[in-house]
mmCIF file of C-alpha atoms in Angstrom:
data_model
loop_
_atom_site.group_PDB
_atom_site.id
_atom_site.type_symbol
_atom_site.label_atom_id
_atom_site.label_comp_id
_atom_site.label_asym_id
_atom_site.label_seq_id
_atom_site.Cartn_x
_atom_site.Cartn_y
_atom_site.Cartn_z
ATOM 1 C CA MET X 1 -5.948 -25.293 11.953
ATOM 2 C CA SER X 2 -3.387 -27.874 11.067
ATOM 3 C CA LEU X 3 -2.248 -28.307 7.838
ATOM 4 C CA ASN X 4 -5.592 -28.666 5.744
ATOM 5 C CA LEU X 5 -5.123 -30.987 1.996
ATOM 6 C CA LEU X 6 -7.388 -30.706 -0.280
ATOM 7 C CA LEU X 7 -7.959 -34.107 -3.253
ATOM 8 C CA ASP X 8 -7.961 -31.407 -7.012
ATOM 9 C CA SER X 9 -10.346 -34.447 -8.434
ATOM 10 C CA GLY X 10 -13.174 -34.159 -10.418
ATOM 11 C CA ASP X 11 -13.260 -38.301 -10.494
ATOM 12 C CA PRO X 12 -15.398 -39.311 -7.594
ATOM 13 C CA GLU X 13 -13.398 -43.088 -8.052
ATOM 14 C CA THR X 14 -10.145 -40.882 -7.768
ATOM 15 C CA TRP X 15 -11.694 -39.399 -4.448
ATOM 16 C CA ARG X 16 -13.046 -42.597 -2.640
ATOM 17 C CA LYS X 17 -8.860 -44.346 -3.460
ATOM 18 C CA TRP X 18 -7.452 -40.795 -0.735
ATOM 19 C CA LEU X 19 -10.176 -39.979 0.886
ATOM 20 C CA GLN X 20 -10.028 -42.984 2.325
ATOM 21 C CA LEU X 21 -6.948 -42.789 3.948
ATOM 22 C CA GLY X 22 -7.374 -39.747 6.358
ATOM 23 C CA ILE X 23 -5.486 -37.490 5.015
ATOM 24 C CA PHE X 24 -7.514 -35.847 2.680
ATOM 25 C CA ASN X 25 -10.205 -32.940 4.840
ATOM 26 C CA GLY X 26 -12.565 -32.206 1.161
ATOM 27 C CA ILE X 27 -12.529 -32.333 -2.079
ATOM 28 C CA THR X 28 -11.684 -29.099 -4.855
ATOM 29 C CA THR X 29 -13.374 -29.636 -8.181
ATOM 30 C CA ASN X 30 -14.328 -27.316 -11.335
ATOM 31 C CA PRO X 31 -15.786 -27.698 -15.074
ATOM 32 C CA ASN X 32 -12.098 -28.750 -16.206
ATOM 33 C CA LEU X 33 -11.708 -31.190 -14.268
ATOM 34 C CA LEU X 34 -15.306 -32.692 -14.181
ATOM 35 C CA LEU X 35 -14.926 -32.610 -17.904
ATOM 36 C CA GLN X 36 -11.695 -34.399 -17.718
ATOM 37 C CA ALA X 37 -13.566 -37.261 -16.022
ATOM 38 C CA GLY X 38 -15.744 -37.325 -17.942
ATOM 39 C CA GLN X 39 -18.617 -35.683 -15.610
ATOM 40 C CA PRO X 40 -21.223 -33.392 -16.855
ATOM 41 C CA CYS X 41 -21.520 -30.360 -14.082
ATOM 42 C CA ASN X 42 -25.245 -29.413 -14.290
ATOM 43 C CA ILE X 43 -26.467 -29.293 -10.999
ATOM 44 C CA GLU X 44 -28.066 -32.738 -11.259
ATOM 45 C CA ASN X 45 -24.525 -34.193 -11.550
ATOM 46 C CA LEU X 46 -23.014 -32.185 -8.767
ATOM 47 C CA LYS X 47 -26.094 -32.911 -6.128
ATOM 48 C CA LYS X 48 -25.055 -36.987 -7.426
ATOM 49 C CA LEU X 49 -21.365 -35.756 -6.160
ATOM 50 C CA SER X 50 -21.635 -34.435 -3.354
ATOM 51 C CA GLU X 51 -23.865 -37.418 -1.631
ATOM 52 C CA THR X 52 -20.631 -39.167 -2.754
ATOM 53 C CA ALA X 53 -18.896 -37.001 -0.766
ATOM 54 C CA LYS X 54 -20.350 -37.639 2.123
ATOM 55 C CA GLU X 55 -20.471 -41.202 1.458
ATOM 56 C CA ILE X 56 -16.867 -41.673 1.326
ATOM 57 C CA GLN X 57 -16.701 -38.815 4.988
ATOM 58 C CA CYS X 58 -15.404 -35.829 3.224
ATOM 59 C CA LYS X 59 -15.787 -32.907 5.509
ATOM 60 C CA GLU X 60 -15.119 -30.503 2.526
ATOM 61 C CA LEU X 61 -16.486 -29.374 -1.262
ATOM 62 C CA HIS X 62 -15.599 -27.007 -3.553
ATOM 63 C CA LEU X 63 -17.327 -26.469 -6.498
ATOM 64 C CA GLN X 64 -17.398 -24.301 -9.122
ATOM 65 C CA ALA X 65 -20.364 -21.794 -10.544
ATOM 66 C CA TRP X 66 -21.123 -21.064 -13.262
ATOM 67 C CA GLY X 67 -23.015 -18.437 -15.842
ATOM 68 C CA GLU X 68 -22.586 -16.142 -18.362
ATOM 69 C CA THR X 69 -23.863 -12.141 -16.039
ATOM 70 C CA PRO X 70 -23.565 -12.181 -12.280
ATOM 71 C CA LEU X 71 -27.276 -13.123 -11.808
ATOM 72 C CA GLU X 72 -26.423 -16.262 -13.459
ATOM 73 C CA VAL X 73 -23.151 -16.810 -11.573
ATOM 74 C CA THR X 74 -25.300 -16.198 -8.560
ATOM 75 C CA LYS X 75 -28.490 -18.035 -8.707
ATOM 76 C CA CYS X 76 -25.898 -21.160 -9.880
ATOM 77 C CA GLY X 77 -24.145 -20.292 -7.154
ATOM 78 C CA LEU X 78 -26.777 -20.603 -4.645
ATOM 79 C CA LYS X 79 -28.047 -23.409 -6.210
ATOM 80 C CA ILE X 80 -25.260 -25.072 -5.346
ATOM 81 C CA ALA X 81 -24.741 -23.422 -1.887
ATOM 82 C CA GLU X 82 -27.374 -25.858 -0.745
ATOM 83 C CA LEU X 83 -25.986 -28.887 -1.658
ATOM 84 C CA SER X 84 -24.063 -28.364 1.899
ATOM 85 C CA THR X 85 -25.038 -30.431 4.856
ATOM 86 C CA ALA X 86 -24.439 -30.641 8.584
ATOM 87 C CA SER X 87 -21.954 -33.843 7.887
ATOM 88 C CA LEU X 88 -20.288 -31.528 3.930
ATOM 89 C CA LYS X 89 -19.347 -28.104 4.195
ATOM 90 C CA VAL X 90 -20.008 -27.027 0.476
ATOM 91 C CA HIS X 91 -17.435 -23.322 -0.940
ATOM 92 C CA VAL X 92 -18.284 -21.961 -4.296
ATOM 93 C CA LYS X 93 -15.934 -21.079 -5.838
ATOM 94 C CA ILE X 94 -16.551 -18.626 -8.438
ATOM 95 C CA PRO X 95 -12.929 -16.607 -10.720
ATOM 96 C CA ILE X 96 -11.781 -13.674 -8.969
ATOM 97 C CA THR X 97 -13.131 -10.902 -11.785
ATOM 98 C CA LYS X 98 -14.930 -7.977 -11.786
ATOM 99 C CA GLN X 99 -18.568 -10.174 -12.635
ATOM 100 C CA GLY X 100 -17.135 -12.912 -10.648
ATOM 101 C CA CYS X 101 -16.706 -10.443 -7.573
ATOM 102 C CA GLU X 102 -20.487 -8.498 -8.569
ATOM 103 C CA ALA X 103 -22.172 -12.606 -7.929
ATOM 104 C CA ALA X 104 -19.707 -13.067 -4.766
ATOM 105 C CA LYS X 105 -20.705 -9.716 -2.873
ATOM 106 C CA GLU X 106 -24.309 -11.237 -3.221
ATOM 107 C CA LEU X 107 -23.585 -15.074 -2.301
ATOM 108 C CA ILE X 108 -21.248 -14.009 0.942
ATOM 109 C CA LYS X 109 -24.649 -11.324 1.676
ATOM 110 C CA SER X 110 -26.032 -14.489 2.596
ATOM 111 C CA ASN X 111 -23.532 -16.198 4.401
ATOM 112 C CA ILE X 112 -22.366 -18.525 1.645
ATOM 113 C CA SER X 113 -18.879 -19.666 1.634
ATOM 114 C CA VAL X 114 -17.422 -18.175 -1.096
ATOM 115 C CA THR X 115 -13.817 -19.330 -3.160
ATOM 116 C CA LEU X 116 -11.964 -16.773 -4.959
ATOM 117 C CA THR X 117 -10.236 -19.120 -7.113
ATOM 118 C CA ALA X 118 -7.569 -19.135 -10.751
ATOM 119 C CA CYS X 119 -5.295 -15.445 -8.284
ATOM 120 C CA TYR X 120 -2.632 -14.674 -10.109
ATOM 121 C CA GLU X 121 -1.379 -12.022 -8.951
ATOM 122 C CA VAL X 122 -0.622 -10.208 -5.232
ATOM 123 C CA LYS X 123 -2.485 -7.589 -5.911
ATOM 124 C CA GLN X 124 -5.835 -9.834 -6.334
ATOM 125 C CA ILE X 125 -5.146 -10.710 -3.102
ATOM 126 C CA ILE X 126 -6.969 -7.246 -1.278
ATOM 127 C CA ILE X 127 -10.138 -7.747 -3.328
ATOM 128 C CA ALA X 128 -10.335 -11.441 -1.853
ATOM 129 C CA SER X 129 -9.549 -10.447 1.774
ATOM 130 C CA ALA X 130 -11.779 -6.611 1.659
ATOM 131 C CA ILE X 131 -15.346 -8.704 -0.430
ATOM 132 C CA GLY X 132 -15.234 -11.307 2.346
ATOM 133 C CA ALA X 133 -14.208 -14.371 0.503
ATOM 134 C CA ASN X 134 -13.217 -17.485 3.000
ATOM 135 C CA TYR X 135 -10.485 -18.559 0.643
ATOM 136 C CA VAL X 136 -8.515 -17.290 -1.757
ATOM 137 C CA ALA X 137 -6.811 -19.931 -4.490
ATOM 138 C CA PRO X 138 -3.778 -19.105 -5.547
ATOM 139 C CA TYR X 139 -2.110 -20.986 -8.803
ATOM 140 C CA LEU X 140 1.869 -22.132 -8.112
ATOM 141 C CA GLY X 141 2.743 -23.759 -11.271
ATOM 142 C CA ARG X 142 0.645 -20.824 -13.752
ATOM 143 C CA ILE X 143 2.283 -18.435 -11.505
ATOM 144 C CA ASN X 144 5.136 -19.826 -12.393
ATOM 145 C CA ASP X 145 4.726 -20.891 -16.031
ATOM 146 C CA THR X 146 4.587 -16.567 -15.658
ATOM 147 C CA GLY X 147 7.997 -16.463 -15.192
ATOM 148 C CA ARG X 148 7.402 -15.566 -11.668
ATOM 149 C CA ASP X 149 8.590 -16.460 -9.009
ATOM 150 C CA GLY X 150 4.652 -18.057 -7.349
ATOM 151 C CA ILE X 151 6.445 -19.780 -3.411
ATOM 152 C CA ALA X 152 7.281 -15.694 -3.161
ATOM 153 C CA ASP X 153 4.367 -14.745 -4.522
ATOM 154 C CA LEU X 154 1.947 -16.911 -2.482
ATOM 155 C CA ILE X 155 4.425 -16.148 0.625
ATOM 156 C CA THR X 156 3.840 -12.049 0.459
ATOM 157 C CA MET X 157 -0.422 -13.200 -0.153
ATOM 158 C CA GLU X 158 -0.221 -14.464 2.592
ATOM 159 C CA LYS X 159 1.570 -11.701 4.596
ATOM 160 C CA ILE X 160 -0.760 -9.221 4.334
ATOM 161 C CA LEU X 161 -4.288 -11.865 5.087
ATOM 162 C CA ASN X 162 -2.334 -12.348 8.864
ATOM 163 C CA ASN X 163 -0.793 -8.893 8.455
ATOM 164 C CA THR X 164 -4.182 -7.490 8.471
ATOM 165 C CA SER X 165 -6.212 -10.156 10.353
ATOM 166 C CA SER X 166 -7.957 -10.895 7.289
ATOM 167 C CA SER X 167 -10.623 -14.203 7.961
ATOM 168 C CA CYS X 168 -10.055 -14.925 4.138
ATOM 169 C CA LYS X 169 -7.012 -18.254 3.485
ATOM 170 C CA LEU X 170 -5.257 -18.598 1.331
ATOM 171 C CA LEU X 171 -5.976 -22.403 -1.000
ATOM 172 C CA VAL X 172 -2.861 -23.162 -2.729
ATOM 173 C CA ALA X 173 -3.781 -24.438 -6.179
ATOM 174 C CA SER X 174 -1.793 -26.164 -8.789
ATOM 175 C CA VAL X 175 1.136 -27.212 -7.053
ATOM 176 C CA ARG X 176 3.648 -29.371 -9.161
ATOM 177 C CA GLU X 177 5.556 -30.939 -6.821
ATOM 178 C CA ALA X 178 5.293 -32.280 -2.593
ATOM 179 C CA GLN X 179 8.776 -30.328 -1.783
ATOM 180 C CA GLU X 180 6.143 -26.612 -2.546
ATOM 181 C CA ILE X 181 3.982 -27.576 -0.254
ATOM 182 C CA ASN X 182 6.890 -27.684 2.331
ATOM 183 C CA THR X 183 7.983 -24.886 1.864
ATOM 184 C CA LEU X 184 5.234 -22.930 1.995
ATOM 185 C CA ALA X 185 3.227 -24.618 4.879
ATOM 186 C CA SER X 186 6.837 -23.976 6.533
ATOM 187 C CA HIS X 187 5.361 -20.520 6.184
ATOM 188 C CA GLY X 188 2.282 -20.457 7.881
ATOM 189 C CA ILE X 189 0.117 -21.388 4.599
ATOM 190 C CA LYS X 190 -1.755 -24.623 6.180
ATOM 191 C CA THR X 191 -4.490 -25.330 3.359
ATOM 192 C CA PHE X 192 -3.501 -27.470 -0.293
ATOM 193 C CA THR X 193 -4.691 -29.066 -3.623
ATOM 194 C CA ILE X 194 -3.766 -31.016 -5.247
ATOM 195 C CA ASN X 195 -3.798 -33.643 -7.965
ATOM 196 C CA ASN X 196 -3.912 -37.611 -7.824
ATOM 197 C CA GLU X 197 0.542 -37.780 -9.323
ATOM 198 C CA ILE X 198 1.555 -35.486 -6.246
ATOM 199 C CA ALA X 199 -1.271 -37.798 -3.938
ATOM 200 C CA GLU X 200 1.274 -40.579 -5.020
ATOM 201 C CA ASP X 201 4.204 -38.208 -4.298
ATOM 202 C CA LEU X 202 3.835 -37.721 -1.228
ATOM 203 C CA PHE X 203 4.054 -41.479 -0.661
ATOM 204 C CA THR X 204 6.675 -41.982 -2.692
ATOM 205 C CA SER X 205 10.205 -43.035 -0.665
ATOM 206 C CA LYS X 206 12.269 -45.851 -1.687
ATOM 207 C CA ALA X 207 13.750 -46.010 2.073
ATOM 208 C CA THR X 208 10.524 -46.251 3.692
ATOM 209 C CA LYS X 209 9.303 -48.711 1.726
ATOM 210 C CA LYS X 210 12.785 -50.762 1.924
ATOM 211 C CA ALA X 211 12.158 -50.940 6.100
ATOM 212 C CA SER X 212 8.637 -51.735 6.000
ATOM 213 C CA GLU X 213 9.771 -54.498 4.036
ATOM 214 C CA GLU X 214 12.028 -55.602 6.590
ATOM 215 C CA PHE X 215 9.552 -54.677 9.011
ATOM 216 C CA GLU X 216 7.967 -57.931 7.492
ATOM 217 C CA LYS X 217 10.344 -59.866 7.087
ATOM 218 C CA ALA X 218 11.185 -59.404 10.594
ATOM 219 C CA THR X 219 8.051 -60.567 12.255
ATOM 220 C CA LYS X 220 8.146 -63.785 9.913
ATOM 221 C CA ALA X 221 11.829 -64.797 11.167
#
């Protein structure tokens, strides 16, 4: 699998802005991002958002399930999974807690793709791999905020998955700088979700802009 970039946003207009460029394969969102974007966090609205995702040719969409009990999370996850189509793969996001894993187990038994999210500890990779999650999403920036070396922790996580021949993949979230993607990608990590600001930074190069302007001038000379 080549580099897999996902857009981290709850705003459909931001989705449209970036998906048309062709560098993003999909979208990730969560209740916090939906709240920030003024989007209701309910199944009816998630269905509308999934229709938008299909319209803009999004290939994978990660939507978070919710509930106060494992049963409620499971039922919510089943409804979210029903939004998958032949052209759009919907992954059910669930926090990597005891309650979350209880729900994740039931969804995985039904051949539903699960992304375990809110990963902060290297040891949590053992959980994600053992339960058979498709993705586990470590929060790089927030791990750094705890005083630990997030880059080093994620490299260790990737080694664990590779050395145990796990089918689970890292989905790196909470990226604060584009350079972090370069560093982690050089260690074989391939899937990242980034926000609008980091996406803009990827295209920021004064030298490239200057060269492009010079090319344009030359065509008119």
